[in-house]
XYZ file of C-alpha atoms in Angstrom:
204
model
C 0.000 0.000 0.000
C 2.608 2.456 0.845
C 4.769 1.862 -2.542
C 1.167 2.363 -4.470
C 0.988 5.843 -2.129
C 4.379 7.152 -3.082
C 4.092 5.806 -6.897
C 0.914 8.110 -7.089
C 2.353 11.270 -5.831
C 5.338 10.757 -7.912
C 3.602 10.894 -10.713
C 1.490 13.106 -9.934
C 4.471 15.523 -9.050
C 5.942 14.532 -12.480
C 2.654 14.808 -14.772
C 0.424 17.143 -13.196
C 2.682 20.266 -11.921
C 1.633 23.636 -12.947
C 3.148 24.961 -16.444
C 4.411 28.553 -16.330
C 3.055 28.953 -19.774
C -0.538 28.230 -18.792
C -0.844 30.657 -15.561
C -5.068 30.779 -16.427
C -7.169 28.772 -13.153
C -8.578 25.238 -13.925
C -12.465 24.966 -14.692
C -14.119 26.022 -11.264
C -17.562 24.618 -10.477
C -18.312 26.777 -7.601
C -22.265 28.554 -8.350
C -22.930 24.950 -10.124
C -26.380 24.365 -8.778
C -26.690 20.604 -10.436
C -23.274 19.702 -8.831
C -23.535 21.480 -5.171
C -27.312 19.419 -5.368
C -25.484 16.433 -6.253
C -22.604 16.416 -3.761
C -25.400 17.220 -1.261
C -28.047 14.526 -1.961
C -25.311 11.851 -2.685
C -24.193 11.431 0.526
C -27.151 11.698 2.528
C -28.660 8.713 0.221
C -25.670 7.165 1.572
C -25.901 7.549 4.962
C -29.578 7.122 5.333
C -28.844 3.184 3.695
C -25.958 2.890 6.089
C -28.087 3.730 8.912
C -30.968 1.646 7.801
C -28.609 -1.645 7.605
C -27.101 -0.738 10.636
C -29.886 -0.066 12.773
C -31.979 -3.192 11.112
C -29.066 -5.503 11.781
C -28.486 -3.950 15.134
C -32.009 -5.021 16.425
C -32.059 -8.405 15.360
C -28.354 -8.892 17.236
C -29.461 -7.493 20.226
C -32.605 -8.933 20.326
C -33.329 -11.402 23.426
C -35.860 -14.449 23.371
C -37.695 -14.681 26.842
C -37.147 -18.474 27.588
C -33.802 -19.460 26.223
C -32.878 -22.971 26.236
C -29.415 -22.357 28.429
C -28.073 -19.184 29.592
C -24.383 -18.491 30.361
C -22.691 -16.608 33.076
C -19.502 -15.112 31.665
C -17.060 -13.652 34.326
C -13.865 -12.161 32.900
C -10.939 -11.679 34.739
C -7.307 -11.121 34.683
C -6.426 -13.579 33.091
C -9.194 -16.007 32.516
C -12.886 -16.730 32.943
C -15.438 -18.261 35.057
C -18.653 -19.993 33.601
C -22.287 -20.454 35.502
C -24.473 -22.286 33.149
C -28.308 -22.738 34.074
C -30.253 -25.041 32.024
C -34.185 -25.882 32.760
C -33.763 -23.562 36.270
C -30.881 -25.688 37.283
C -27.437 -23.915 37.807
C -24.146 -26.017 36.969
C -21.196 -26.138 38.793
C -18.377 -22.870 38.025
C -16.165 -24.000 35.491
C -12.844 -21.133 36.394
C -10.035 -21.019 34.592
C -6.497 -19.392 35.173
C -4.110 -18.448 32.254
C -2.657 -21.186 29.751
C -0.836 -21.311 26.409
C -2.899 -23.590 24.809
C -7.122 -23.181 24.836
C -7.416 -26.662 24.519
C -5.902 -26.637 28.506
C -8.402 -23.347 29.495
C -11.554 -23.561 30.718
C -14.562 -25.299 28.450
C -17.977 -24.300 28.398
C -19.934 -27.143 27.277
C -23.286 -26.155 24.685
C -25.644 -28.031 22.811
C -25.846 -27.873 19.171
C -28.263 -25.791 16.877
C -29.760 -24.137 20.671
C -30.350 -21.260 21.442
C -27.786 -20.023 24.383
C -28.105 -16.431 26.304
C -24.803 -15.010 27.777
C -24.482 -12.703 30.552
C -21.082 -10.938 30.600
C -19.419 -9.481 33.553
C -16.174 -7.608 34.926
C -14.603 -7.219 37.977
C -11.585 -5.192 36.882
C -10.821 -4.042 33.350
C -12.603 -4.538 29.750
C -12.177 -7.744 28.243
C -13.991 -9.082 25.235
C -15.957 -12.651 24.847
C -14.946 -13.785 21.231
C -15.446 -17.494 19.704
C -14.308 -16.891 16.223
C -16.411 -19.782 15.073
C -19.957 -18.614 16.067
C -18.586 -15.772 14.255
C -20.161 -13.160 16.984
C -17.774 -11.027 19.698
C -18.981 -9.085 22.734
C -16.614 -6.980 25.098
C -17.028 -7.320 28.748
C -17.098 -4.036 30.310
C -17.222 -3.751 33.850
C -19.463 -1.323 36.123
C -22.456 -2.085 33.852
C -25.981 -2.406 35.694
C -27.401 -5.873 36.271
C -29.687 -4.770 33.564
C -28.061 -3.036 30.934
C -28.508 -5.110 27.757
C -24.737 -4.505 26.914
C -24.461 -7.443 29.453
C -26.088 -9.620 27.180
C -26.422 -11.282 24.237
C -27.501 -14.568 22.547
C -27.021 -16.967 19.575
C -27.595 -20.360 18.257
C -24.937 -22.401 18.721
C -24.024 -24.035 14.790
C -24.989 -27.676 14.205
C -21.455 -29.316 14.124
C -20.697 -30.767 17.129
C -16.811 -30.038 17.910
C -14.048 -27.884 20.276
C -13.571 -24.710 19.355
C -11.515 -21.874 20.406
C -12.504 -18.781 22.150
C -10.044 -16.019 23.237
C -10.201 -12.510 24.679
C -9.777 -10.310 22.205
C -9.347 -6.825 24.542
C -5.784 -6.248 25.613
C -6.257 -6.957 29.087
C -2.977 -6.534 30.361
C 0.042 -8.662 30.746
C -1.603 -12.536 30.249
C -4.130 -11.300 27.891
C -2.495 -13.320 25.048
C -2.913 -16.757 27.612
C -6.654 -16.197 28.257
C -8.072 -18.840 26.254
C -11.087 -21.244 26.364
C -12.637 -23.750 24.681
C -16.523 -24.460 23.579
C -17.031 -27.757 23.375
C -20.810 -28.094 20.867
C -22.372 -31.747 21.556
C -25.864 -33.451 20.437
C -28.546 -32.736 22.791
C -28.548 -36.513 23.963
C -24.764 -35.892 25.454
C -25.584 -32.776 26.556
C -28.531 -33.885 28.634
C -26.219 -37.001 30.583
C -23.562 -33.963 30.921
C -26.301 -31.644 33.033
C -26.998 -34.828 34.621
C -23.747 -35.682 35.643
C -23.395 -32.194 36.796
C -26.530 -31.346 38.492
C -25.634 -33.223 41.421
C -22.566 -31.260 42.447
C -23.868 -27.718 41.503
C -24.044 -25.765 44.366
């Protein structure tokens, strides 16, 4: 990009300087009603579609179903994170985390496939940010925010294939911010039932 910058304003500089022979101003446009209307209504057109996209996909990403089928407790912290999962009015046990090279070694939070999930995000000390670059969706985690505030929360539908995948904060967080990894592990509802099973009896 910058040897395409400086190829342009050398020729420019080499093509386009000012002859001493032709001293007379370029065309001007200024008083060009057509033109000053065009520049004008151009970019408001522009903006207005911009808005309308952003607004309309805005909505439908912050848009919360009343009865999801599991909801999420996210806890960021320096440097890792701290599930509560509640499924059916049941709460899991904490799944915490502390920092590690590897996210197959962090925490896992484990989801059904193709459900619905709703995740609560919280901070006790600095912004952080909730990413799984496979459900293709990324929250930050700000703290101070009101029980509340819907910037706490958010939901999707977890994708069909069942599988580990990586999550990561992606805030600089200070100095282990590059070790706070997780993992989402996505299995058929059949597993996932005989997992809240298992769990259920050691939640507290």
């Amino acid at each position: 990009m910058g040897a395409v910058v400086i190829v342009l304003i050398i020729w420019a500089v080499i093509f386009h300087r000012k002859r001493r022979a032709k001293a007379e101003l370029p065309p001007q446009v200024r008083y060009n009603l057509p033109i000053e209307i065009f520049y004008t209504v151009v970019p408001l057109v522009m903006v207005s579609v911009f808005f309308f996209f952003t607004a309309r996909d805005g909505n439908y990403l912050q848009k919360l179903s009343p009865n999801p089928d599991v909801k999420v407790k996210v806890e960021a912290f320096q440097w890792s994170w701290r599930f509560t999962s509640t499924v059916s009015g049941k709460t899991l046990p904490q799944v915490v985390g502390q920092p590690v090279s590897d996210y197959k070694l962090g925490p896992q939070l484990v989801l059904p496939v193709g459900k619905r999930v709703q995740f609560e995000l919280e901070s006790p000390d600095v912004i952080h940010s909730f990413w799984v670059p496979a459900f293709l969706f990324k929250r930050d985690v700000i703290p101070g925010l009101a029980p509340d505030n819907k910037g706490r929360f958010f939901e999707i539908t977890t994708l069909n294939k069942p599988g580990v995948y990586a999550g990561r904060c992606a805030e600089l967080c200070g100095v282990d911010h590059s070790r706070m990894l997780f993992s989402v592990k996505l299995v058929p509802q059949a597993e996932y039932d005989q997992y809240v099973a298992s769990q259920s009896g050691s939640a507290q």
